[in-house]
mmCIF file of C-alpha atoms in Angstrom:
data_model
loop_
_atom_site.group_PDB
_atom_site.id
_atom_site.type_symbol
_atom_site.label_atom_id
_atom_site.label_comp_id
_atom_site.label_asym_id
_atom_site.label_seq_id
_atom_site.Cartn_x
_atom_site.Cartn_y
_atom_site.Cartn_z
ATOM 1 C CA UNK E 1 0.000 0.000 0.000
ATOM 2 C CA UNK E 2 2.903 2.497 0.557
ATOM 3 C CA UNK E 3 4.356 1.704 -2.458
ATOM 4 C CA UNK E 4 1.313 2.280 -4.477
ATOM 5 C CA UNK E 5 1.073 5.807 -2.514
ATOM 6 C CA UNK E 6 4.313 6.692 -3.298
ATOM 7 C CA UNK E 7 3.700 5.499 -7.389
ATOM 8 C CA UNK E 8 1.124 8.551 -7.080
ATOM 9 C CA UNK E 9 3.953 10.502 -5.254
ATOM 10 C CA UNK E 10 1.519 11.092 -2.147
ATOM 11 C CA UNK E 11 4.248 12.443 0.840
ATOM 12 C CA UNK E 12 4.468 9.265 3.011
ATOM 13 C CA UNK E 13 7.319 9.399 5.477
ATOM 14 C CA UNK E 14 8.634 6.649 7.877
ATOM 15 C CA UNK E 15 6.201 5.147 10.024
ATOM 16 C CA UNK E 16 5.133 2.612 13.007
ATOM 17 C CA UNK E 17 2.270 0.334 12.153
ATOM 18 C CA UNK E 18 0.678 -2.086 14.232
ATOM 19 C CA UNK E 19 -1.872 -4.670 12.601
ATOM 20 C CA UNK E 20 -4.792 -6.451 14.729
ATOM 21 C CA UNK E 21 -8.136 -8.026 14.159
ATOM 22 C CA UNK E 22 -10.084 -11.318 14.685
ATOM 23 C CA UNK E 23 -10.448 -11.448 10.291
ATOM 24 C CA UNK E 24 -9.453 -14.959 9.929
ATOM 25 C CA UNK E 25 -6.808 -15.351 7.471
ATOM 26 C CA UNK E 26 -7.225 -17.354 4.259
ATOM 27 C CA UNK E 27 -10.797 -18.384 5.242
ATOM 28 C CA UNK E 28 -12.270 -16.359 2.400
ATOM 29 C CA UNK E 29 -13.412 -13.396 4.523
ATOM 30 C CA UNK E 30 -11.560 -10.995 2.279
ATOM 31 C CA UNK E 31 -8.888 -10.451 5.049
ATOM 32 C CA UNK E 32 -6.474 -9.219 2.543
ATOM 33 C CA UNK E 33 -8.904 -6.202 1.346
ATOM 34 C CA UNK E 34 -9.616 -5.255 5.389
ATOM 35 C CA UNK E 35 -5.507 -4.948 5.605
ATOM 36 C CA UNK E 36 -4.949 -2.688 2.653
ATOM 37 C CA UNK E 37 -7.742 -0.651 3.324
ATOM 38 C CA UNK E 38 -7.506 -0.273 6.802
ATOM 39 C CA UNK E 39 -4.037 0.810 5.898
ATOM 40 C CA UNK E 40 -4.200 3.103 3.727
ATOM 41 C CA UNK E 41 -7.074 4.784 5.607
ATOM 42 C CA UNK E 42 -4.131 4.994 8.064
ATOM 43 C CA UNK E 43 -2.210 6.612 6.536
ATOM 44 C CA UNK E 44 -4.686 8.924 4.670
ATOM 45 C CA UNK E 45 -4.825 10.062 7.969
ATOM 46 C CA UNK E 46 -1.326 10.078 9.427
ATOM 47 C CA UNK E 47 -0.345 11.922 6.611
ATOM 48 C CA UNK E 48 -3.257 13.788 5.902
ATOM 49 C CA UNK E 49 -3.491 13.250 2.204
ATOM 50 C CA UNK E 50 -6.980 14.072 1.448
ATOM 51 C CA UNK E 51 -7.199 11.013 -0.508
ATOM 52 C CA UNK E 52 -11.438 10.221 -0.959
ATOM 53 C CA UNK E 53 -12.677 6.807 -0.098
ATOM 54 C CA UNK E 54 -13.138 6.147 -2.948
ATOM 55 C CA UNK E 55 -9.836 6.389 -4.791
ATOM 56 C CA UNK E 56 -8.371 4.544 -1.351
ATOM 57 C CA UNK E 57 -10.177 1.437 -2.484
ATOM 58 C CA UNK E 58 -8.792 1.566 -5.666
ATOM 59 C CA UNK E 59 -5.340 2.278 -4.774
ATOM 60 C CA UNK E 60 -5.890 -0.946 -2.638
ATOM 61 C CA UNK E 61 -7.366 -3.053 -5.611
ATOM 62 C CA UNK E 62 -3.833 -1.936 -7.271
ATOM 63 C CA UNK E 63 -2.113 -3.232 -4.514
ATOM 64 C CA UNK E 64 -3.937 -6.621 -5.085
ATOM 65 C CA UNK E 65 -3.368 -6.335 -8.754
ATOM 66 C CA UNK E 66 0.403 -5.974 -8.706
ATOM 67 C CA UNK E 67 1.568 -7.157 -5.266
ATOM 68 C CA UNK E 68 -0.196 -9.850 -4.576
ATOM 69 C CA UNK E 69 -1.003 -10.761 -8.238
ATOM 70 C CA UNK E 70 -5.119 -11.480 -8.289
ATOM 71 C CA UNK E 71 -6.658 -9.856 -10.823
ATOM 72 C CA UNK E 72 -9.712 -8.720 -8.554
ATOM 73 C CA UNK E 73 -12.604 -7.038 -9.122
ATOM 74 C CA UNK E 74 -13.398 -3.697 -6.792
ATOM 75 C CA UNK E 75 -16.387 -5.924 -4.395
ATOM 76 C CA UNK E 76 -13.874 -6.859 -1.524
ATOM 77 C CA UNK E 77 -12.233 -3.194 -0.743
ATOM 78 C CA UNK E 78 -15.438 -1.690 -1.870
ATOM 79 C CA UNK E 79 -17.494 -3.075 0.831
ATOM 80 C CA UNK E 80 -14.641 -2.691 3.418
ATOM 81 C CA UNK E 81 -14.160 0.876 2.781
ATOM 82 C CA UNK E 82 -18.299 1.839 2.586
ATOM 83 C CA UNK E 83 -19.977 -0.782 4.587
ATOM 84 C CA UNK E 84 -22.670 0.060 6.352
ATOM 85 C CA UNK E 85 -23.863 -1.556 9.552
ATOM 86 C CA UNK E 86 -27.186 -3.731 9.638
ATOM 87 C CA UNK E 87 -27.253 -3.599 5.897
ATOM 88 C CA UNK E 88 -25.856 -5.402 2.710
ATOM 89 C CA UNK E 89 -24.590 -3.254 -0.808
ATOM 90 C CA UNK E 90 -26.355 -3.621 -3.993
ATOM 91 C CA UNK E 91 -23.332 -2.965 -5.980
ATOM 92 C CA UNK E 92 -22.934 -2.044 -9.470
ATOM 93 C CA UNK E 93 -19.293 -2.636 -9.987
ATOM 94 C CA UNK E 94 -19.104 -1.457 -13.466
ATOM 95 C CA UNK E 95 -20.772 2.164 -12.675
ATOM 96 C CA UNK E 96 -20.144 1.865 -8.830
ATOM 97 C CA UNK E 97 -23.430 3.003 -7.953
ATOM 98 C CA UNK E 98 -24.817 1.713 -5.162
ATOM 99 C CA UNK E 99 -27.973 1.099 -2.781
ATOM 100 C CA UNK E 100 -27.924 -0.096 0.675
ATOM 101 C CA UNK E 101 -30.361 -2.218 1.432
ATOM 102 C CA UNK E 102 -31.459 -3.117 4.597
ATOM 103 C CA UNK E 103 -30.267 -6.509 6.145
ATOM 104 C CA UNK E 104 -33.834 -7.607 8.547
ATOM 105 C CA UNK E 105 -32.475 -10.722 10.139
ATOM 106 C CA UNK E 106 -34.222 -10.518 13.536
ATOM 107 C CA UNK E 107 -34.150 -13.926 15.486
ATOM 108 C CA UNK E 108 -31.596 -15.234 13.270
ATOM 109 C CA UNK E 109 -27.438 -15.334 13.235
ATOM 110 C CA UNK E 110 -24.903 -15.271 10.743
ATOM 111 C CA UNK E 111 -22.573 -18.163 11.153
ATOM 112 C CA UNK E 112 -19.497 -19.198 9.424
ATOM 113 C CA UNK E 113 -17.997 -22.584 9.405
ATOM 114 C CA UNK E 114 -14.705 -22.692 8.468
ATOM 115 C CA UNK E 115 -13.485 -25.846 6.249
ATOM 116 C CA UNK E 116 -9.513 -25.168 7.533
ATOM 117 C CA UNK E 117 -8.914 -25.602 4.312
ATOM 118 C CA UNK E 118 -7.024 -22.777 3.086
ATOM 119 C CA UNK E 119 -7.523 -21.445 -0.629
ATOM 120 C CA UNK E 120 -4.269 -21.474 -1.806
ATOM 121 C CA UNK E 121 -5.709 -22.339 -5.596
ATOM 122 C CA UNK E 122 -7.605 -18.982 -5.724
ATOM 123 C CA UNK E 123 -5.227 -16.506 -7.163
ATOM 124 C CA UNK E 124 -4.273 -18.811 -10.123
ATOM 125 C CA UNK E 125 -7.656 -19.831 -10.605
ATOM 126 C CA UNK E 126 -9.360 -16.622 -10.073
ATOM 127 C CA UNK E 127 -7.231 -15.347 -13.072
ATOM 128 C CA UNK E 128 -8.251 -18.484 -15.250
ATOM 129 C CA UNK E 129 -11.950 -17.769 -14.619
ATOM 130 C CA UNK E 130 -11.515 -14.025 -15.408
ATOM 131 C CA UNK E 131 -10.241 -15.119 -18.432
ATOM 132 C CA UNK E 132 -12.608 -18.043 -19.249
ATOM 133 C CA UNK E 133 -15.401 -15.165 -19.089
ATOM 134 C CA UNK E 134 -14.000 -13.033 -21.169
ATOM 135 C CA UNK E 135 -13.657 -15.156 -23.904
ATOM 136 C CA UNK E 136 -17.217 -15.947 -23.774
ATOM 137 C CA UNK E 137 -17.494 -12.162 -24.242
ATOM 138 C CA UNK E 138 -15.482 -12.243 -27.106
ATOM 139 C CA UNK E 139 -17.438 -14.726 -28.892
ATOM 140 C CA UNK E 140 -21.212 -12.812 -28.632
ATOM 141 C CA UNK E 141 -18.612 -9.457 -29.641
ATOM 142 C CA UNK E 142 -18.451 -10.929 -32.999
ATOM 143 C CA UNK E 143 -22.020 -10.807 -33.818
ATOM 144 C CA UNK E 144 -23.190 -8.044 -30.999
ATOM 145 C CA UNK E 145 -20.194 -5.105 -30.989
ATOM 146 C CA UNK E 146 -22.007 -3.445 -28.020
ATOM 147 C CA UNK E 147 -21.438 -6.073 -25.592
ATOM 148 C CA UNK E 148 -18.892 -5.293 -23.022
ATOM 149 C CA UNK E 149 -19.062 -7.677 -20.602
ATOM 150 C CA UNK E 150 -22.042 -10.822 -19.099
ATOM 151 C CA UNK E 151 -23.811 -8.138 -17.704
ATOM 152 C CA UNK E 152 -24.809 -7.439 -21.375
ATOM 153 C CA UNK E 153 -25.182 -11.065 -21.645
ATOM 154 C CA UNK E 154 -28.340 -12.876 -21.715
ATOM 155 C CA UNK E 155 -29.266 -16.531 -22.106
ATOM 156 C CA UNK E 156 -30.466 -16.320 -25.447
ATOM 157 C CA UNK E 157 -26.739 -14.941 -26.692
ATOM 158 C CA UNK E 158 -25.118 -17.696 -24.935
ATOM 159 C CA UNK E 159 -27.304 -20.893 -26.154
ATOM 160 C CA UNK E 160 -26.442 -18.987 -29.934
ATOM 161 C CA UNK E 161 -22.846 -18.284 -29.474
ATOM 162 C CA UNK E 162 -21.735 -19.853 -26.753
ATOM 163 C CA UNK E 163 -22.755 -23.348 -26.345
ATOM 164 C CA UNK E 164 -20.194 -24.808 -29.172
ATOM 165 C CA UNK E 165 -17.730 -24.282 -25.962
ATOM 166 C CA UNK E 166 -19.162 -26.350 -23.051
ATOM 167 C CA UNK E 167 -16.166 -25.032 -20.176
ATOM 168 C CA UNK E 168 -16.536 -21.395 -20.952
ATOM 169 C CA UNK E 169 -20.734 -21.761 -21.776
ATOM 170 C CA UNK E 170 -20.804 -23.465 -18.176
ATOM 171 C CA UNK E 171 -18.457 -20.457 -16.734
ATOM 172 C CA UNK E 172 -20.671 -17.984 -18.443
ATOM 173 C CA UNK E 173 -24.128 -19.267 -17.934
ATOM 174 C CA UNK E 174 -23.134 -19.304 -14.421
ATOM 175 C CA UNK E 175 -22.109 -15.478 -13.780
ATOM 176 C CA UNK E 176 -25.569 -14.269 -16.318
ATOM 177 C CA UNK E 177 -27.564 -16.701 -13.890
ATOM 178 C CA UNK E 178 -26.076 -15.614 -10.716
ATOM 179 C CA UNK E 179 -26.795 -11.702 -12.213
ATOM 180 C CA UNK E 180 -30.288 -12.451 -12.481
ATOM 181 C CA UNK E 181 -30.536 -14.400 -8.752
ATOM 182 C CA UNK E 182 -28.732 -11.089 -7.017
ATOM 183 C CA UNK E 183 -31.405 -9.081 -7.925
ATOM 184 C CA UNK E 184 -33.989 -10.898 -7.411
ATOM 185 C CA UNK E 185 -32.295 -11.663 -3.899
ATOM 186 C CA UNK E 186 -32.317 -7.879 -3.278
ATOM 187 C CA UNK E 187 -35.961 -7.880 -3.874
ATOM 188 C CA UNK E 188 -36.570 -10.733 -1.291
ATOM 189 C CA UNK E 189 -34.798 -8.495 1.029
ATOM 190 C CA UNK E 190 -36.817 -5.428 0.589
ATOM 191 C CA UNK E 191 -39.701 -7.340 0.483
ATOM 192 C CA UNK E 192 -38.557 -8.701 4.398
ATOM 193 C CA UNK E 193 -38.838 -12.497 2.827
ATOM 194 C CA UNK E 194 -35.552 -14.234 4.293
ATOM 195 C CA UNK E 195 -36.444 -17.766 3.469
ATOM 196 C CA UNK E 196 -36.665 -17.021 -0.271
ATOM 197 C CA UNK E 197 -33.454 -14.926 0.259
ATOM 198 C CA UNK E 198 -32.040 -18.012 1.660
ATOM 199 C CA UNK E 199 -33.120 -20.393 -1.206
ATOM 200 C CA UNK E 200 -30.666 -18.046 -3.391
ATOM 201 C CA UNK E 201 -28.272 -18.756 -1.354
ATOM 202 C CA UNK E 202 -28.068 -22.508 -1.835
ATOM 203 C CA UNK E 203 -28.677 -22.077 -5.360
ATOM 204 C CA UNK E 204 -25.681 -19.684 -5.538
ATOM 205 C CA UNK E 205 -23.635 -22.267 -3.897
ATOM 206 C CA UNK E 206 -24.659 -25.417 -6.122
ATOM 207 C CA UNK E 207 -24.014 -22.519 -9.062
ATOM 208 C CA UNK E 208 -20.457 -22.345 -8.118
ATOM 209 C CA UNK E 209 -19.570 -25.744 -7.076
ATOM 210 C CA UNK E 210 -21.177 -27.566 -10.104
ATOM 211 C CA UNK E 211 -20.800 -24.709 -12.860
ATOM 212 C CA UNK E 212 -18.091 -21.919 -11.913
ATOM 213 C CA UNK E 213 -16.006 -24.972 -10.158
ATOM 214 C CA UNK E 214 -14.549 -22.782 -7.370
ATOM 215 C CA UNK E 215 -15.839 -24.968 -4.652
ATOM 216 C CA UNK E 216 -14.385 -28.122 -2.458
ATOM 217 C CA UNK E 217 -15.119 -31.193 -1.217
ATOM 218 C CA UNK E 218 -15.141 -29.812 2.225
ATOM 219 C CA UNK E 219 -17.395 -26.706 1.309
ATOM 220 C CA UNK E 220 -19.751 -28.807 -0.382
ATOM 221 C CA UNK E 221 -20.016 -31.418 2.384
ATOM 222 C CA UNK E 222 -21.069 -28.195 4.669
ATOM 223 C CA UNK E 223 -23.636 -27.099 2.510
ATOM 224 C CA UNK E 224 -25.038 -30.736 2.047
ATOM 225 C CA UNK E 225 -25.199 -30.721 6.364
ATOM 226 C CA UNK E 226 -27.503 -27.844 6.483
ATOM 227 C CA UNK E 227 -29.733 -27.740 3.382
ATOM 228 C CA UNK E 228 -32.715 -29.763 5.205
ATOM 229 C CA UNK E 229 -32.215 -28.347 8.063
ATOM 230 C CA UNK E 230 -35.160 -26.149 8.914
ATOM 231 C CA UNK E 231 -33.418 -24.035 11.339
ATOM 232 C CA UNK E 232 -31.010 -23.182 8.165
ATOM 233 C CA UNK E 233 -32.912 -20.976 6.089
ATOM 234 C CA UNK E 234 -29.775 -20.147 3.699
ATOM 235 C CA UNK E 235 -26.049 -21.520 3.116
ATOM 236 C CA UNK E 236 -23.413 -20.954 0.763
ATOM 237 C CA UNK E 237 -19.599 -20.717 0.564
ATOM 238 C CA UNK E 238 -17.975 -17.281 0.548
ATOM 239 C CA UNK E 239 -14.962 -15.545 -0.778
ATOM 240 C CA UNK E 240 -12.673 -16.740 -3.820
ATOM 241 C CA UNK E 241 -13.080 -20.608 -2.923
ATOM 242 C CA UNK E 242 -11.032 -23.593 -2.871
ATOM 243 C CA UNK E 243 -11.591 -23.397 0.865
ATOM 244 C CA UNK E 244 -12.537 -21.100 3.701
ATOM 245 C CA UNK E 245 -15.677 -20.302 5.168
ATOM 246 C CA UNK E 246 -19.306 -21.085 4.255
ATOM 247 C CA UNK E 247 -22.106 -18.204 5.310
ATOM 248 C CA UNK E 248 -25.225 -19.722 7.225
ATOM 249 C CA UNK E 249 -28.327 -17.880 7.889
ATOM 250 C CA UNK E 250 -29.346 -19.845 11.356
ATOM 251 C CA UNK E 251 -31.675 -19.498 13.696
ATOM 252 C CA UNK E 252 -30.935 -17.934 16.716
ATOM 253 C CA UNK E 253 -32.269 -20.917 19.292
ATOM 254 C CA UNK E 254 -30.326 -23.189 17.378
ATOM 255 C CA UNK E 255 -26.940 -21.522 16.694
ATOM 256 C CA UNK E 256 -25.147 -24.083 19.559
ATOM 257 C CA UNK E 257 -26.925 -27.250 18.714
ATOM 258 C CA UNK E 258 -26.381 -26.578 15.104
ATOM 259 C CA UNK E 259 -22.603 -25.984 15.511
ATOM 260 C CA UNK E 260 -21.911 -28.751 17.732
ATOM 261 C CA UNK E 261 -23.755 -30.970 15.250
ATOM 262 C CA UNK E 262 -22.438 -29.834 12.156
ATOM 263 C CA UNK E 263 -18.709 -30.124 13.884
ATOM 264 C CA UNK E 264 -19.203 -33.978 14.767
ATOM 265 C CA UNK E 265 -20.393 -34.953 11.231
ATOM 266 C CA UNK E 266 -17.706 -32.998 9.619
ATOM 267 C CA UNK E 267 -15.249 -34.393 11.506
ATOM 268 C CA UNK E 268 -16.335 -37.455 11.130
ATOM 269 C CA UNK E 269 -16.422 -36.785 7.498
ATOM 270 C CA UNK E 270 -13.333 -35.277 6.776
ATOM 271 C CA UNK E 271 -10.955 -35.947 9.972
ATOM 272 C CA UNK E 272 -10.855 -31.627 10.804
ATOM 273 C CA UNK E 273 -11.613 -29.987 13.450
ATOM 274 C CA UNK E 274 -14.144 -27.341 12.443
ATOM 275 C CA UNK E 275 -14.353 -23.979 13.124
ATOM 276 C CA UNK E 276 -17.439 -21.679 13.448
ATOM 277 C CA UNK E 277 -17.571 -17.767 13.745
ATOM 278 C CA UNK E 278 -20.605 -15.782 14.793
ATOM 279 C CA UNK E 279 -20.542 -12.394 12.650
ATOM 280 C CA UNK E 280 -22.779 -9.565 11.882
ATOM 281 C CA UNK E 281 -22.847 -6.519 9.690
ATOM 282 C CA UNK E 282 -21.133 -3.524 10.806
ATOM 283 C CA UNK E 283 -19.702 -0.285 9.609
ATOM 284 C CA UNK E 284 -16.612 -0.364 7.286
ATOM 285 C CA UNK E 285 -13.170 1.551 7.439
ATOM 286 C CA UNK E 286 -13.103 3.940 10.135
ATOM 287 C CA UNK E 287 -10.851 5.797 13.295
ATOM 288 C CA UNK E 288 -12.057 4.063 16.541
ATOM 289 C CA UNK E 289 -12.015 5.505 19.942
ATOM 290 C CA UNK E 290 -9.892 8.486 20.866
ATOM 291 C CA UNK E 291 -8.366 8.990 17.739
ATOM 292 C CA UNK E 292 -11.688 9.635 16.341
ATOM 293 C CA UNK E 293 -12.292 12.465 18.781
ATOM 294 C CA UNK E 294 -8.690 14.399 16.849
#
């Protein structure tokens, strides 16, 4: 992050950092976007560079980009840097517009189960899918010139142009899909309807394990423990894949049962010792206590 500061010749100096959290790493919680950001809100501040939120976020994609070597999109440092507590972001990551829409989950917890399986295929394979879906692009570009990217897509286009190609058709078909479902899942929210909000969920999931292939054995086996569960209303894994966490939607009188459950069969299952997180939604990149007050 300093280093992509300096590349804009902001005046950085020497400094003392110290790094803490409870963001656990490589379980798909976007750990690496709460570091950069947090960072270079730091030093934003230390500093005082006057740099907007806004352009922090992307300084920190670049970071990802050329440090680390993922070619990300913006979602992870977006939704560090603006998050907004008790609700989720209907982001439009090619405009960056955005709503937030209120996250009504009374009576029931957000609870992560951790595979301890650490994603160590996602930066290659995140690159291969970016590039699996834009050849799919490619393909509709030479008979529609106005198409930029799958959000342009539709089904139609891809059954036409697409289908001769059954790996990238899958990969595609997937993301227009999954377009489609997030919208539909922001209108479940707004309408206060968790359980159909939840059904998105697991088909999200069974989307990218069967047709974008960035699931696990482990992940998979998590979802599979919770689908007819009736205190589960939604499941799915999170982050890039390969590993980490899956997202639960559980209800609150059965968070411990559920848990303790879910940690026998698994380990019976796979021989690991599972973890689980409670979390919630809360504000995003900000000074905490006395500094604050400055």
């Amino acid at each position: 992050m300093a280093e992509q500061l300096q590349k804009r010749n902001y005046p950085i100096q020497g400094f003392n950092l110290l790094v803490d959290g409870d963001v656990p790493v490589g379980a798909g919680m976007a750990s690496s976007a709460a570091v950069e950001c947090a960072t270079v809100f730091a030093l934003n501040e230390l500093f005082q560079l006057n740099i907007s939120k806004r352009e922090m976020m992307r300084i920190a994609q670049k970071a990802e980009h050329e440090f680390v070597g993922v070619q990300c999109g913006i979602m992870d440092m977006f939704t560090s840097m603006f998050g907004k507590k008790d609700h989720v972001i209907r982001l439009d990551c090619r405009s960056m517009e955005y709503e937030y829409i209120p996250f009504n989950i009374e009576g029931i917890k957000i609870v992560l189960l951790d595979t301890n399986v650490k994603h160590a295929l996602v930066s290659s394979e995140y690159n291969t899918r970016r590039l699996q879906c834009e050849k799919g692009v490619a393909l509709i570009q030479e008979h529609h010139l106005h198409i930029k990217s799958l959000r342009d897509v539709n089904m139609e286009m891809l059954n036409k142009y697409v289908a001769h190609d059954p790996l990238i058709y899958k990969r595609c078909k997937y993301v227009v899909e999954e377009t489609a479902r997030l919208l539909a899942a922001c209108n479940d929210l707004q309408q206060n309807d968790i359980i159909a909000f939840g059904k998105k969920m697991f088909k999200t999931h069974e989307g990218l394990s069967k047709q974008y292939e960035v699931s696990c054995a482990e992940l998979d086996l998590l979802v599979d423990l919770v689908k007819d569960s009736p205190d589960v209303p939604g499941a799915r894994m999170m982050g890039g894949g390969f590993g980490g966490c899956t997202i639960n939607l559980v209800k609150e009188t059965a968070v411990e049962e559920l848990i303790f459950t879910i940690r026998d069969q698994d380990r019976e299952k796979t021989g690991k010792s599972l973890n689980a997180y409670i979390a919630a939604v809360e504000e995003g990149t900000m000074l905490m206590g006395e500094y604050a007050k400055v």
